[in-house]
Amino acid sequence: MTPLPDSFCPTDGTRVPAGSLAWCCPLCRGPLDLDFSPTPAPLKSLTGRVNSLWRYAEVLPLATPSASLGEGRTPLVALKNGISAKLDYLMPTLSFKDRGAVLLAELALRLRPSRIVADSSGNAGTAVAAYCARAALPCTVYVPFGTSSKKLEQIGAHGARVEVVRGGREATAAVAREAADDPDAFYASHAYNPYFLHGTKTYVHELWEDLGGRLPQVLVVPAGNGTLLLGAALAVAELYGAGLLDRRPALWAVQAAAVAPLAAAWRADADDLVEAIPAADTLAEGIAIPRPPRARQILRAVRDSGGTFLTVTEDQIRHAQLDLASRGLYVESTSAVCWAAVREGALGDRTAVVPLCGAGLKSGLAASSGA
């Protein structure tokens, strides 16, 4: 069995030994990273491998999966003017969160905790519930009041215990973290657990393979907790560091204008969050995160890539969701934010890929502004 890598705190350097159930830095309580610097396999060696994200075994911190549901290898389809969409909603639980959740389930199988807890506005909780079911691991998922009934139904159908928290996303996370402080608990957190990022990075490894060993000029990604964005940055660094890319793409991060703490920090040219962003209603519930734990890392990743932050209004989100549906792509409103940001020409003549992260069946069409 491949040994697990140690973790470390990117803020103060504190190290956490492999196999620990610690979910955060014991000193600053910040998220951890993995001490793991793999080398990707060259393009030609991928031929004939398993048709899932596990084909990129060299860059994954866990090997020989037992809880896989065939996740990954989602289609790439053209939209217009050099922009393509990666259909990550075509996953076992209908969202991109499967990429990270399968790594968390595999890790939990190794660590064998007494309980598994997660918090989510829906999609991450659904993915964790599904992969825990696949691995025969019981789990509890804390969700904020007002979470889509379809997402709640899906979480419960997988056998997870659902705990609805009276409050928003921040209150829900606080309750889950308190439960995770139990020394025998495993916190299956998509925001804090670094294994999740090493799952989401396969999004970019797939793009690189499908585009024949290259990437578009811009990767447009939604930014709430930043799990897809930071995974993308990891993959780009791995591919570029191995000499498998001749240039790095820019990361364009998109937030809903109603809840945009990262975009506000970016406008202030700050290294971290600069102001308290109150909880607010937005159609993009999946990225409505007032205080993302990895804010410093997200801002640095975008800055280092030569990228930028964009925000979109609720009307732009509605129109983008309908526009995608008119093209045969029915996604939830959070998944429409990247298309909302670039569909009117913000990219100029740059090539780009936007992720479609969650299926429309999870929450339905956004209500019109006059409803």
Short mmCIF file of C-alpha atoms in Angstrom, two decimals:
data_model
loop_
_atom_site.label_atom_id
_atom_site.label_comp_id
_atom_site.label_asym_id
_atom_site.label_seq_id
_atom_site.Cartn_x
_atom_site.Cartn_y
_atom_site.Cartn_z
CA MET A 1 0.00 0.00 0.00
CA THR A 2 1.38 3.41 -0.99
CA PRO A 3 2.35 5.44 2.11
CA LEU A 4 0.38 8.61 2.73
CA PRO A 5 2.18 11.97 2.48
CA ASP A 6 2.47 14.31 5.45
CA SER A 7 0.46 17.52 5.59
CA PHE A 8 1.66 21.01 6.43
CA CYS A 9 0.22 24.45 7.10
CA PRO A 10 0.98 26.84 4.21
CA THR A 11 0.70 29.80 6.62
CA ASP A 12 3.09 28.89 9.44
CA GLY A 13 4.76 25.68 8.24
CA THR A 14 3.43 23.44 11.02
CA ARG A 15 3.63 19.80 9.96
CA VAL A 16 0.98 17.15 10.57
CA PRO A 17 2.05 13.49 10.20
CA ALA A 18 0.42 11.21 7.66
CA GLY A 19 -2.48 9.26 9.07
CA SER A 20 -3.58 11.99 11.47
CA LEU A 21 -7.28 12.87 11.73
CA ALA A 22 -6.38 16.52 12.34
CA TRP A 23 -8.44 18.58 9.92
CA CYS A 24 -6.63 21.91 10.32
CA CYS A 25 -3.36 23.41 11.52
CA PRO A 26 -3.10 22.86 15.30
CA LEU A 27 -1.64 26.36 15.71
CA CYS A 28 -3.56 28.72 13.44
CA ARG A 29 -6.60 26.50 12.65
CA GLY A 30 -6.06 27.14 8.95
CA PRO A 31 -6.39 24.56 6.14
CA LEU A 32 -3.58 22.13 5.37
CA ASP A 33 -1.70 21.25 2.19
CA LEU A 34 -0.05 17.97 1.21
CA ASP A 35 3.71 17.52 1.06
CA PHE A 36 3.33 15.92 -2.35
CA SER A 37 5.03 16.94 -5.59
CA PRO A 38 4.31 14.28 -8.22
CA THR A 39 5.43 14.07 -11.82
CA PRO A 40 2.64 13.50 -14.40
CA ALA A 41 2.92 10.75 -16.97
CA PRO A 42 3.60 11.82 -20.58
CA LEU A 43 0.66 11.93 -22.95
CA LYS A 44 1.46 8.78 -24.89
CA SER A 45 1.60 6.62 -21.78
CA LEU A 46 -2.06 7.35 -20.94
CA THR A 47 -3.37 5.32 -23.87
CA GLY A 48 -5.36 2.28 -22.79
CA ARG A 49 -5.65 3.25 -19.14
CA VAL A 50 -8.85 3.10 -17.07
CA ASN A 51 -11.43 5.60 -18.33
CA SER A 52 -11.78 7.57 -15.11
CA LEU A 53 -9.74 10.15 -13.22
CA TRP A 54 -7.69 7.28 -11.81
CA ARG A 55 -5.87 7.08 -15.15
CA TYR A 56 -3.68 9.89 -13.74
CA ALA A 57 -2.35 7.63 -10.97
CA GLU A 58 1.09 9.24 -10.90
CA VAL A 59 -0.33 12.54 -9.63
CA LEU A 60 -2.79 11.14 -7.07
CA PRO A 61 -1.80 10.74 -3.42
CA LEU A 62 -3.84 7.52 -3.16
CA ALA A 63 -3.74 4.53 -5.49
CA THR A 64 -5.79 1.40 -6.24
CA PRO A 65 -9.24 2.82 -5.47
CA SER A 66 -11.97 0.67 -3.99
CA ALA A 67 -14.73 3.31 -3.80
CA SER A 68 -14.66 4.55 -7.39
CA LEU A 69 -17.88 5.11 -9.31
CA GLY A 70 -16.13 5.77 -12.62
CA GLU A 71 -15.85 9.51 -11.96
CA GLY A 72 -14.02 11.80 -14.36
CA ARG A 73 -13.32 11.86 -18.11
CA THR A 74 -16.23 14.21 -18.76
CA PRO A 75 -16.89 15.56 -22.29
CA LEU A 76 -15.53 18.79 -23.73
CA VAL A 77 -17.90 20.54 -26.15
CA ALA A 78 -17.59 23.75 -28.15
CA LEU A 79 -19.75 26.75 -27.27
CA LYS A 80 -18.62 29.64 -29.48
CA ASN A 81 -15.64 31.78 -30.48
CA GLY A 82 -12.93 29.51 -29.11
CA ILE A 83 -14.77 28.84 -25.85
CA SER A 84 -15.57 25.27 -24.85
CA ALA A 85 -17.46 23.81 -21.91
CA LYS A 86 -16.38 20.82 -19.87
CA LEU A 87 -19.48 18.92 -18.80
CA ASP A 88 -18.52 18.07 -15.25
CA TYR A 89 -22.17 17.74 -14.28
CA LEU A 90 -22.08 14.37 -16.06
CA MET A 91 -20.67 12.68 -12.97
CA PRO A 92 -22.18 9.93 -10.79
CA THR A 93 -23.75 12.48 -8.39
CA LEU A 94 -24.24 15.13 -11.12
CA SER A 95 -21.52 17.54 -9.96
CA PHE A 96 -17.77 18.05 -10.20
CA LYS A 97 -17.46 17.50 -6.43
CA ASP A 98 -17.17 13.76 -7.14
CA ARG A 99 -13.55 14.40 -8.16
CA GLY A 100 -12.62 15.35 -4.62
CA ALA A 101 -15.15 13.27 -2.71
CA VAL A 102 -13.77 9.98 -4.01
CA LEU A 103 -10.33 10.91 -2.62
CA LEU A 104 -11.89 11.73 0.77
CA ALA A 105 -13.70 8.38 0.87
CA GLU A 106 -10.51 6.52 -0.05
CA LEU A 107 -8.61 8.37 2.67
CA ALA A 108 -11.31 7.61 5.23
CA LEU A 109 -11.05 3.94 4.33
CA ARG A 110 -7.36 4.12 5.19
CA LEU A 111 -7.83 6.02 8.46
CA ARG A 112 -10.97 4.21 9.71
CA PRO A 113 -12.45 6.97 11.90
CA SER A 114 -15.40 6.39 14.21
CA ARG A 115 -17.49 8.99 12.36
CA ILE A 116 -17.38 11.08 9.18
CA VAL A 117 -18.81 14.60 9.04
CA ALA A 118 -19.18 17.06 6.19
CA ASP A 119 -20.81 20.44 5.60
CA SER A 120 -22.15 21.66 2.30
CA SER A 121 -24.71 23.78 0.50
CA GLY A 122 -25.60 20.61 -1.37
CA ASN A 123 -23.28 19.24 -4.03
CA ALA A 124 -20.25 18.44 -1.88
CA GLY A 125 -22.48 16.84 0.72
CA THR A 126 -24.17 14.76 -1.93
CA ALA A 127 -20.84 13.60 -3.31
CA VAL A 128 -19.45 12.74 0.12
CA ALA A 129 -22.65 10.86 0.98
CA ALA A 130 -22.50 8.85 -2.25
CA TYR A 131 -18.86 7.86 -1.94
CA CYS A 132 -19.23 7.02 1.75
CA ALA A 133 -22.13 4.78 0.73
CA ARG A 134 -19.93 3.17 -1.91
CA ALA A 135 -17.23 2.61 0.71
CA ALA A 136 -19.77 1.40 3.34
CA LEU A 137 -18.86 4.31 5.64
CA PRO A 138 -21.56 6.11 7.66
CA CYS A 139 -21.54 9.90 7.51
CA THR A 140 -23.39 12.98 8.69
CA VAL A 141 -23.83 15.98 6.38
CA TYR A 142 -24.63 19.41 7.81
CA VAL A 143 -26.48 21.69 5.40
CA PRO A 144 -27.73 25.28 5.69
CA PHE A 145 -31.42 26.03 6.02
CA GLY A 146 -32.89 26.63 2.56
CA THR A 147 -30.74 24.07 0.73
CA SER A 148 -32.48 22.73 -2.39
CA SER A 149 -34.96 19.98 -1.51
CA LYS A 150 -33.63 17.92 -4.41
CA LYS A 151 -30.11 18.03 -2.97
CA LEU A 152 -31.40 17.08 0.48
CA GLU A 153 -33.30 14.18 -1.05
CA GLN A 154 -30.20 13.00 -2.87
CA ILE A 155 -28.01 13.15 0.26
CA GLY A 156 -30.55 11.20 2.28
CA ALA A 157 -31.06 8.64 -0.47
CA HIS A 158 -27.39 7.66 -0.15
CA GLY A 159 -27.99 6.83 3.50
CA ALA A 160 -26.27 9.83 5.07
CA ARG A 161 -27.70 11.51 8.14
CA VAL A 162 -28.76 15.05 7.19
CA GLU A 163 -28.55 17.83 9.79
CA VAL A 164 -30.16 21.11 8.73
CA VAL A 165 -28.59 24.11 10.46
CA ARG A 166 -30.69 27.20 11.17
CA GLY A 167 -28.46 29.73 9.53
CA GLY A 168 -26.37 30.27 6.43
CA ARG A 169 -23.27 28.65 5.04
CA GLU A 170 -20.96 30.06 7.73
CA ALA A 171 -23.15 28.85 10.59
CA THR A 172 -23.31 25.42 9.02
CA ALA A 173 -19.53 25.21 8.71
CA ALA A 174 -19.11 26.23 12.34
CA VAL A 175 -21.39 23.42 13.54
CA ALA A 176 -19.59 20.87 11.37
CA ARG A 177 -16.16 21.99 12.60
CA GLU A 178 -17.27 21.61 16.18
CA ALA A 179 -18.31 18.02 15.41
CA ALA A 180 -15.02 17.48 13.56
CA ASP A 181 -13.04 18.43 16.67
CA ASP A 182 -13.95 15.03 18.09
CA PRO A 183 -10.53 13.28 17.99
CA ASP A 184 -12.09 10.18 16.40
CA ALA A 185 -13.96 12.10 13.67
CA PHE A 186 -12.91 12.51 10.04
CA TYR A 187 -13.84 15.90 8.59
CA ALA A 188 -14.64 15.29 4.93
CA SER A 189 -14.26 18.97 4.14
CA HIS A 190 -13.90 20.12 0.55
CA ALA A 191 -12.54 23.44 1.85
CA TYR A 192 -10.01 22.19 4.43
CA ASN A 193 -8.92 18.71 3.38
CA PRO A 194 -6.08 18.92 0.81
CA TYR A 195 -6.92 15.53 -0.68
CA PHE A 196 -10.01 17.12 -2.17
CA LEU A 197 -7.86 19.53 -4.20
CA HIS A 198 -5.79 16.64 -5.53
CA GLY A 199 -9.04 15.18 -6.81
CA THR A 200 -10.30 18.36 -8.46
CA LYS A 201 -6.97 18.91 -10.22
CA THR A 202 -7.81 15.99 -12.50
CA TYR A 203 -10.20 18.39 -14.26
CA VAL A 204 -7.16 20.08 -15.81
CA HIS A 205 -5.25 16.86 -16.43
CA GLU A 206 -8.23 15.71 -18.50
CA LEU A 207 -8.31 18.98 -20.44
CA TRP A 208 -4.60 18.68 -21.14
CA GLU A 209 -5.03 15.14 -22.44
CA ASP A 210 -8.15 15.89 -24.52
CA LEU A 211 -6.50 18.95 -26.09
CA GLY A 212 -3.49 16.92 -27.16
CA GLY A 213 -1.00 18.06 -24.54
CA ARG A 214 -1.95 21.71 -24.34
CA LEU A 215 -4.37 23.98 -22.45
CA PRO A 216 -6.46 26.98 -23.52
CA GLN A 217 -5.19 30.49 -22.87
CA VAL A 218 -7.73 30.98 -20.07
CA LEU A 219 -9.30 28.65 -17.54
CA VAL A 220 -12.51 30.27 -16.30
CA VAL A 221 -13.52 28.87 -12.91
CA PRO A 222 -16.13 29.65 -10.25
CA ALA A 223 -14.73 30.79 -6.89
CA GLY A 224 -16.47 30.09 -3.61
CA ASN A 225 -14.21 27.94 -1.47
CA GLY A 226 -11.93 27.77 -4.51
CA THR A 227 -11.59 23.99 -4.70
CA LEU A 228 -11.70 23.78 -8.49
CA LEU A 229 -9.49 26.84 -8.91
CA LEU A 230 -6.81 25.60 -6.53
CA GLY A 231 -6.98 22.14 -8.04
CA ALA A 232 -6.47 23.71 -11.46
CA ALA A 233 -3.45 25.63 -10.17
CA LEU A 234 -1.96 22.40 -8.78
CA ALA A 235 -2.39 20.61 -12.11
CA VAL A 236 -0.91 23.47 -14.13
CA ALA A 237 2.12 23.56 -11.83
CA GLU A 238 2.60 19.80 -12.17
CA LEU A 239 2.32 19.79 -15.95
CA TYR A 240 4.47 22.88 -16.45
CA GLY A 241 7.07 21.69 -13.95
CA ALA A 242 7.37 18.38 -15.83
CA GLY A 243 7.93 20.19 -19.13
CA LEU A 244 4.58 18.99 -20.48
CA LEU A 245 3.24 22.53 -21.06
CA ASP A 246 4.94 25.33 -22.93
CA ARG A 247 2.89 28.06 -21.21
CA ARG A 248 0.60 28.44 -18.23
CA PRO A 249 -3.02 29.49 -18.77
CA ALA A 250 -4.47 32.45 -16.90
CA LEU A 251 -7.02 31.69 -14.18
CA TRP A 252 -10.14 33.84 -14.37
CA ALA A 253 -12.15 33.46 -11.17
CA VAL A 254 -15.87 34.27 -11.15
CA GLN A 255 -18.06 35.24 -8.19
CA ALA A 256 -21.65 36.33 -7.83
CA ALA A 257 -21.72 40.08 -7.20
CA ALA A 258 -24.03 39.47 -4.23
CA VAL A 259 -21.33 37.53 -2.34
CA ALA A 260 -17.89 38.44 -3.69
CA PRO A 261 -15.30 38.66 -0.90
CA LEU A 262 -12.46 37.47 -3.12
CA ALA A 263 -13.27 39.93 -5.90
CA ALA A 264 -13.36 42.73 -3.31
CA ALA A 265 -9.91 41.74 -2.05
CA TRP A 266 -8.66 41.58 -5.63
CA ARG A 267 -9.91 45.10 -6.37
CA ALA A 268 -8.09 46.30 -3.25
CA ASP A 269 -4.89 44.58 -4.42
CA ALA A 270 -4.87 42.72 -1.11
CA ASP A 271 -3.29 39.40 -0.19
CA ASP A 272 -6.24 38.35 1.96
CA LEU A 273 -9.87 39.26 2.57
CA VAL A 274 -10.26 42.96 3.30
CA GLU A 275 -13.82 43.38 4.49
CA ALA A 276 -16.61 41.44 6.13
CA ILE A 277 -19.06 40.32 3.45
CA PRO A 278 -22.52 39.73 4.89
CA ALA A 279 -24.45 36.66 3.89
CA ALA A 280 -26.79 37.47 1.03
CA ASP A 281 -29.22 35.64 -1.19
CA THR A 282 -27.89 34.66 -4.59
CA LEU A 283 -28.82 32.18 -7.28
CA ALA A 284 -25.23 30.97 -7.12
CA GLU A 285 -25.69 29.29 -3.73
CA GLY A 286 -22.81 26.91 -4.34
CA ILE A 287 -20.23 29.74 -4.30
CA ALA A 288 -21.88 32.04 -1.72
CA ILE A 289 -18.99 31.77 0.75
CA PRO A 290 -18.43 34.99 2.76
CA ARG A 291 -15.07 33.90 4.25
CA PRO A 292 -13.34 31.17 2.22
CA PRO A 293 -10.66 29.51 4.38
CA ARG A 294 -8.16 29.39 1.52
CA ALA A 295 -8.64 33.01 0.45
CA ARG A 296 -4.92 33.83 0.51
CA GLN A 297 -4.08 30.83 -1.65
CA ILE A 298 -6.86 31.61 -4.12
CA LEU A 299 -5.78 35.23 -4.56
CA ARG A 300 -2.14 34.20 -4.97
CA ALA A 301 -2.99 31.51 -7.53
CA VAL A 302 -4.96 33.94 -9.69
CA ARG A 303 -2.28 36.62 -9.40
CA ASP A 304 0.57 34.22 -10.21
CA SER A 305 -1.27 32.99 -13.31
CA GLY A 306 -1.78 36.48 -14.71
CA GLY A 307 -5.52 36.05 -14.28
CA THR A 308 -8.30 38.18 -12.82
CA PHE A 309 -11.60 38.18 -10.93
CA LEU A 310 -14.99 38.83 -12.49
CA THR A 311 -18.40 39.23 -10.87
CA VAL A 312 -21.84 38.61 -12.35
CA THR A 313 -25.30 39.86 -11.43
CA GLU A 314 -28.33 37.74 -10.69
CA ASP A 315 -29.87 38.68 -14.04
CA GLN A 316 -26.68 37.66 -15.84
CA ILE A 317 -26.82 34.30 -14.08
CA ARG A 318 -30.46 33.78 -15.08
CA HIS A 319 -29.79 34.65 -18.70
CA ALA A 320 -26.68 32.47 -18.89
CA GLN A 321 -28.54 29.47 -17.47
CA LEU A 322 -31.27 29.86 -20.07
CA ASP A 323 -28.73 30.40 -22.83
CA LEU A 324 -26.91 27.20 -21.93
CA ALA A 325 -30.23 25.34 -21.81
CA SER A 326 -30.99 26.63 -25.30
CA ARG A 327 -27.73 24.98 -26.39
CA GLY A 328 -28.78 21.65 -24.87
CA LEU A 329 -26.89 22.08 -21.59
CA TYR A 330 -29.17 22.13 -18.56
CA VAL A 331 -27.15 23.16 -15.51
CA GLU A 332 -27.93 24.60 -12.10
CA SER A 333 -27.64 28.36 -11.69
CA THR A 334 -24.30 28.25 -9.85
CA SER A 335 -22.88 26.39 -12.85
CA ALA A 336 -23.92 29.22 -15.15
CA VAL A 337 -21.74 31.90 -13.53
CA CYS A 338 -18.66 31.29 -15.66
CA TRP A 339 -20.63 31.42 -18.89
CA ALA A 340 -22.39 34.53 -17.58
CA ALA A 341 -19.00 36.19 -17.13
CA VAL A 342 -17.59 35.54 -20.59
CA ARG A 343 -20.42 34.92 -23.05
CA GLU A 344 -20.65 38.56 -24.12
CA GLY A 345 -17.05 38.88 -25.26
CA ALA A 346 -14.96 39.50 -22.12
CA LEU A 347 -12.33 37.08 -23.40
CA GLY A 348 -11.73 38.85 -26.70
CA ASP A 349 -10.03 36.39 -29.04
CA ARG A 350 -8.56 34.23 -26.25
CA THR A 351 -9.32 30.52 -26.15
CA ALA A 352 -10.95 29.31 -22.95
CA VAL A 353 -12.78 26.50 -21.20
CA VAL A 354 -15.64 27.00 -18.74
CA PRO A 355 -16.74 24.24 -16.35
CA LEU A 356 -20.38 23.25 -16.05
CA CYS A 357 -20.22 21.89 -12.54
CA GLY A 358 -23.72 20.84 -11.51
CA ALA A 359 -26.83 19.51 -13.25
CA GLY A 360 -29.98 21.62 -13.55
CA LEU A 361 -32.06 18.82 -12.08
CA LYS A 362 -30.49 19.60 -8.69
CA SER A 363 -32.25 22.94 -8.28
CA GLY A 364 -34.27 23.76 -11.38
CA LEU A 365 -34.38 26.97 -13.40
CA ALA A 366 -33.71 30.24 -11.62
CA ALA A 367 -36.86 32.26 -11.04
CA SER A 368 -37.25 35.32 -13.24
CA SER A 369 -36.57 38.70 -11.63
CA GLY A 370 -40.25 39.50 -11.79
CA ALA A 371 -41.35 36.37 -9.94
#
